Short mmCIF file of C-alpha atoms in Angstrom, two decimals:
data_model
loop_
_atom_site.label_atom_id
_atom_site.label_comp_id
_atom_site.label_asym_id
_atom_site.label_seq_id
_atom_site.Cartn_x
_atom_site.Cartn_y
_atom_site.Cartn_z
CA UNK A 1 25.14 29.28 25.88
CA UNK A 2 24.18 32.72 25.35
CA UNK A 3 20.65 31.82 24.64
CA UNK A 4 21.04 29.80 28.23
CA UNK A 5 22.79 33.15 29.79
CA UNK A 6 19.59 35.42 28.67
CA UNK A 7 17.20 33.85 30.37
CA UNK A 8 16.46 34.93 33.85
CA UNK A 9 17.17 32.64 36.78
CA UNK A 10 13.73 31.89 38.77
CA UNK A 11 12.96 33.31 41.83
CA UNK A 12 13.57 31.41 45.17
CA UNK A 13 9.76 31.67 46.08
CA UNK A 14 8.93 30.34 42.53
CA UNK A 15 6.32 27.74 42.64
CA UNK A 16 8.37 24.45 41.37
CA UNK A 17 9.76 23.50 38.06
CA UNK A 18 7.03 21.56 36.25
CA UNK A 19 7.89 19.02 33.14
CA UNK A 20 5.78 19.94 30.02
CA UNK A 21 5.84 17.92 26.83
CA UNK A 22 5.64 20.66 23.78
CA UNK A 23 2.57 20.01 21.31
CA UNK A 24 2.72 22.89 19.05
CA UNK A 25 4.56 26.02 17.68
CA UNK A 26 3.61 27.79 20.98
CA UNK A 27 1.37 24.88 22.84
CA UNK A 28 2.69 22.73 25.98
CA UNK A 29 1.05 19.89 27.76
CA UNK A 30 1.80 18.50 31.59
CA UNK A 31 0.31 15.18 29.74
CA UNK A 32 3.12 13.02 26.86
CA UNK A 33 1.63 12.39 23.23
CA UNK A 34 3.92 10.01 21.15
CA UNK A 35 1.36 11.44 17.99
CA UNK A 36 2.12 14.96 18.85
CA UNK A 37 5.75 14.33 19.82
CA UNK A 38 5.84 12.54 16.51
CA UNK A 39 4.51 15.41 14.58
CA UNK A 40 6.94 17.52 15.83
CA UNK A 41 10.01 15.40 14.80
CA UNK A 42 9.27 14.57 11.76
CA UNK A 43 9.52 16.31 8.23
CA UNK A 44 6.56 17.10 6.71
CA UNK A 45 5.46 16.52 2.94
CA UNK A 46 2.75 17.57 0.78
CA UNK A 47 0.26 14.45 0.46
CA UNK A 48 0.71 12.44 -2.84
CA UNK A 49 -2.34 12.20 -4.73
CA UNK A 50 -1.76 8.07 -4.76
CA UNK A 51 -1.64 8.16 -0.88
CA UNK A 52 -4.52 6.76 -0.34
CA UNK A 53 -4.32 3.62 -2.31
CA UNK A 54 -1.65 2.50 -0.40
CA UNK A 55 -2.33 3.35 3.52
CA UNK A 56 -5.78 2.80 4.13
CA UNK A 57 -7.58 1.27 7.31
CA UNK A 58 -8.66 -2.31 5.77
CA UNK A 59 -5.65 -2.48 3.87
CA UNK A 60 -2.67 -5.51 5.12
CA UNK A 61 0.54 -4.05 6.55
CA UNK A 62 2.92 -6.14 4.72
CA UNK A 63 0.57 -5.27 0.93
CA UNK A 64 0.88 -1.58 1.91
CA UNK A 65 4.68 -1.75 2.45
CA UNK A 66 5.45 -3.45 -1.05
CA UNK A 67 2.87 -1.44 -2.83
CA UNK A 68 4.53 1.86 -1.68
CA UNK A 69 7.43 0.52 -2.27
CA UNK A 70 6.03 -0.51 -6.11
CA UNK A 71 4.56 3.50 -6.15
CA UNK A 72 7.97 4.60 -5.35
CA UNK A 73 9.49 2.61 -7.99
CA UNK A 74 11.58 0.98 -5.18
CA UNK A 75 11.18 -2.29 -5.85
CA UNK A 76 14.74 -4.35 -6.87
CA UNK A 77 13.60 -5.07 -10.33
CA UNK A 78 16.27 -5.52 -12.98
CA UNK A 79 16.04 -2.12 -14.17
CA UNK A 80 16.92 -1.17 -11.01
CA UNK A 81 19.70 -4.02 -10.72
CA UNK A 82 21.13 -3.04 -13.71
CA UNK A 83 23.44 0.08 -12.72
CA UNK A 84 25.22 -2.87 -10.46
CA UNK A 85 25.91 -4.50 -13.63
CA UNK A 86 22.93 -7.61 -12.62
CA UNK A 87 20.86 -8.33 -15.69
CA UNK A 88 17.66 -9.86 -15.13
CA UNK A 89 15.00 -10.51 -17.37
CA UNK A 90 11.39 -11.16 -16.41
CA UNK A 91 11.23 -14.32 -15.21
CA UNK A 92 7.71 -14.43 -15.08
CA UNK A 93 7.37 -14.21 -19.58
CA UNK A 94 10.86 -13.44 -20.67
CA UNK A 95 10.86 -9.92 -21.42
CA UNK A 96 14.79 -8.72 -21.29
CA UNK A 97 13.88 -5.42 -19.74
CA UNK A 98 11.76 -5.99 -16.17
CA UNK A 99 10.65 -2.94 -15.14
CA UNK A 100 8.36 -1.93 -12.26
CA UNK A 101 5.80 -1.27 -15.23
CA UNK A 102 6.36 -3.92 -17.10
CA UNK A 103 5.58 -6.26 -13.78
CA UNK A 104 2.28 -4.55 -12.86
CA UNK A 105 0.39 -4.77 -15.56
CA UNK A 106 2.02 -5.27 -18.89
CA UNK A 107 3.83 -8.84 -18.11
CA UNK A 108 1.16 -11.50 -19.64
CA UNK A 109 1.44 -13.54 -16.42
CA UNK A 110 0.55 -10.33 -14.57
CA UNK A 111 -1.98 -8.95 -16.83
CA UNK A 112 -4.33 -12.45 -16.83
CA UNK A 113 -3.96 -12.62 -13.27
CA UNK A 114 -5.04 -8.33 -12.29
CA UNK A 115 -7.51 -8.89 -15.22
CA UNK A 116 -9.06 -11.40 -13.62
CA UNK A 117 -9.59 -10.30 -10.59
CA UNK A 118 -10.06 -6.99 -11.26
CA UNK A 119 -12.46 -6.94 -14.32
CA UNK A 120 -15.51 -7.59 -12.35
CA UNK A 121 -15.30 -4.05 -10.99
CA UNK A 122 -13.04 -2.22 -13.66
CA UNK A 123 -15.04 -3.47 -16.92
CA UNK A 124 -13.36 -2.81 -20.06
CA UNK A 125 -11.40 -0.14 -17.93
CA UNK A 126 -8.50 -2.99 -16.84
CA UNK A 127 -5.88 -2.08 -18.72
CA UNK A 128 -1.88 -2.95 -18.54
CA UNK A 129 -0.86 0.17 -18.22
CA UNK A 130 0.66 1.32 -14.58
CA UNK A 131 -0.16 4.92 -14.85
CA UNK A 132 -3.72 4.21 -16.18
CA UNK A 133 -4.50 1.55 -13.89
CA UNK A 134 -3.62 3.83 -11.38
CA UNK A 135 -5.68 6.81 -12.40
CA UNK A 136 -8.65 4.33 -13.14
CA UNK A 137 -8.29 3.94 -8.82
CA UNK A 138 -8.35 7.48 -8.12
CA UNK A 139 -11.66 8.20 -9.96
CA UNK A 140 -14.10 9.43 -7.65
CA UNK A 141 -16.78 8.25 -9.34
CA UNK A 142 -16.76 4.89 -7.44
CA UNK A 143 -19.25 3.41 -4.55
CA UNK A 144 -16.91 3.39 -1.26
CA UNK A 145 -17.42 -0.77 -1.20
CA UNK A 146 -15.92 -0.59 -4.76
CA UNK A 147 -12.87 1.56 -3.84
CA UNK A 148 -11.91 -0.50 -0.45
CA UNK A 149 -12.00 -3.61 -3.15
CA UNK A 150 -10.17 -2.34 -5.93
CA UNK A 151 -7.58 -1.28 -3.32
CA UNK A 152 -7.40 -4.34 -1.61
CA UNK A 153 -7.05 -6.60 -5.09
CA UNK A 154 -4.51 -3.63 -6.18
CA UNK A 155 -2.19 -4.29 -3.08
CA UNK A 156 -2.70 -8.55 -2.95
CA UNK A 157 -2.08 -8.47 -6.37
CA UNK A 158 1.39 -6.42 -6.16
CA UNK A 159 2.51 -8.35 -3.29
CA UNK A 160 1.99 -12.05 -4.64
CA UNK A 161 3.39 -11.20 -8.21
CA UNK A 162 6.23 -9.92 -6.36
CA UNK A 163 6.60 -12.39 -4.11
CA UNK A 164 6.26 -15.39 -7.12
CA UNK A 165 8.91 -13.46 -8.90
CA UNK A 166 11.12 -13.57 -6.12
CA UNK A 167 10.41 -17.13 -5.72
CA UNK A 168 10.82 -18.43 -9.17
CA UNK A 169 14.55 -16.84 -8.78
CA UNK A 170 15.33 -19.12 -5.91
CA UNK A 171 13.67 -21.93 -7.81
CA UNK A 172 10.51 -22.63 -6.00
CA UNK A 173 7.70 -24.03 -7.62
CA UNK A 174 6.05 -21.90 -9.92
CA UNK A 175 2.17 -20.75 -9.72
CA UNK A 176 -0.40 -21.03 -12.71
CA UNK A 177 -1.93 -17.29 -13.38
CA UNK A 178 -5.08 -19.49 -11.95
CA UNK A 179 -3.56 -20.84 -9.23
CA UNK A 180 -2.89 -16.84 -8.18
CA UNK A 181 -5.87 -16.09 -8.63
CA UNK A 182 -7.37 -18.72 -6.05
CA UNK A 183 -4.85 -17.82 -3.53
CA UNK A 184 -5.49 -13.42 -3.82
CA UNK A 185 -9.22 -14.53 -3.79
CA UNK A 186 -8.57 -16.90 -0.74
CA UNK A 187 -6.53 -13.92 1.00
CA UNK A 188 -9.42 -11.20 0.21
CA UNK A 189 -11.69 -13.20 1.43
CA UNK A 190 -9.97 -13.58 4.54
CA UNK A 191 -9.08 -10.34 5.48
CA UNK A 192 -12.81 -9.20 4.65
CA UNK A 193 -13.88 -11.66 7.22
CA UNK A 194 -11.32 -10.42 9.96
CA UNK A 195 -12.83 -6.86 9.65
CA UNK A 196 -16.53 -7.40 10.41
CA UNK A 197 -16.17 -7.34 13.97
CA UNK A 198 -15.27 -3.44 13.18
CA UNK A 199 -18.93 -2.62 11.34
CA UNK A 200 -20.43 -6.01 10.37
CA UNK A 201 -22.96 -4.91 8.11
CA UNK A 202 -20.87 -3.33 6.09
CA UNK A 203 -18.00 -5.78 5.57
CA UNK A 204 -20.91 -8.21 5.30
CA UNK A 205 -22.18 -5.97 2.01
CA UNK A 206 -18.34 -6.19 0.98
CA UNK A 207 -18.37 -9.76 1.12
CA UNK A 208 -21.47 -10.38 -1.10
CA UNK A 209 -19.90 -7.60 -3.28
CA UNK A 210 -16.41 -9.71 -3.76
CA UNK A 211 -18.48 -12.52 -4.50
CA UNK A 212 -20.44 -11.50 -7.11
CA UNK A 213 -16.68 -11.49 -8.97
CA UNK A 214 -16.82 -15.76 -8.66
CA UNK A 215 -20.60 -15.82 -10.26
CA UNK A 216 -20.16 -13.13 -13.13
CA UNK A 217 -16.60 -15.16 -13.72
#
């Protein structure tokens, strides 16, 4: 109220009141942004270095929301489950402790299935280990086709392991490490072919790049 109480009370010959929509520390605009006005609500965080693996422009919503999740180590695994007194192995090979870790890539079932798809590209750099698989992604040292493919395979492999974990726990059928493979192949293919409206040359490049993995296989 005082604040309210200090400001002076316009004049009657004042031109009239006009709506402005603030954009800045000290910047107004007559015209609404829902990016600015989102910028100014929310909190702001120093960029992870692992930020861009996840959100990226050819990535698929639904991979990039369980792969943060997976970065976060927010995924219901049953290390996770185990301060509400659940205890659940790794249904995928046995192992008593399933940790986000252990799913992506030291799990066997896991490890034949990224290792497939991923060696084409990775070489004798695949390797079941989250943190180093994850570093391995960051290297610069990669031609942009490359990275966009790695990321891709990254995210459609996170999603469908977790996704045949969670159904082999409400007993559905269980997939073959082969039988993933075919279906993150099918799905990469796909989404490769729904982006070359956007810059057809390139995601045609990107194609012939993702199936060099089926002849060198």
């Amino acid at each position: 109220m005082a604040c309210i109480n200090s400001v002076p009370a316009p004049e009657e010959d004042a031109a009239d009141d006009r709506r402005l929509w603030r954009q800045g520390e000290e910047n107004y605009s007559p015209n609404f942004s829902s990016k600015e006005t989102w910028e100014q609500l929310r909190t702001h965080h120093l960029m992870l270095n692992w930020s861009r693996v996840v959100w990226f422009k050819q990535g698929i919503p639904r991979f990039s929301f369980i792969t943060w999740l997976a970065f976060q180590d927010r995924l219901a695994t049953g290390a996770r489950t185990r301060d509400w007194e659940c205890i659940q192995p790794c249904i995928l090979c046995g192992e008593p402790d399933e940790t986000r870790d252990h799913l992506f890539f030291a799990c066997p079932y896991s490890f034949v299935v990224w290792y497939d798809l991923a060696e084409f590209l990775l070489g004798p750099r695949v390797n079941p280990d989250w943190s180093i698989t994850i570093a391995s992604l960051l290297s610069p040292r990669r031609k942009e086709i490359n990275t966009c493919l790695l990321k891709l395979i990254l995210q459609a492999t996170i999603h469908s392991i977790w996704r045949e974990r969670n159904n082999r726990r409400h007993q559905g059928d269980p997939l073959s490490p082969s039988q993933m493979v075919r279906f993150i192949d099918k799905t990469i293919r796909n989404r490769i072919s729904s982006l070359r409206y956007r810059k057809p040359a390139y995601y045609s490049d990107m194609m012939q790049r993702w199936l060099q993995r089926t002849v060198s296989s």
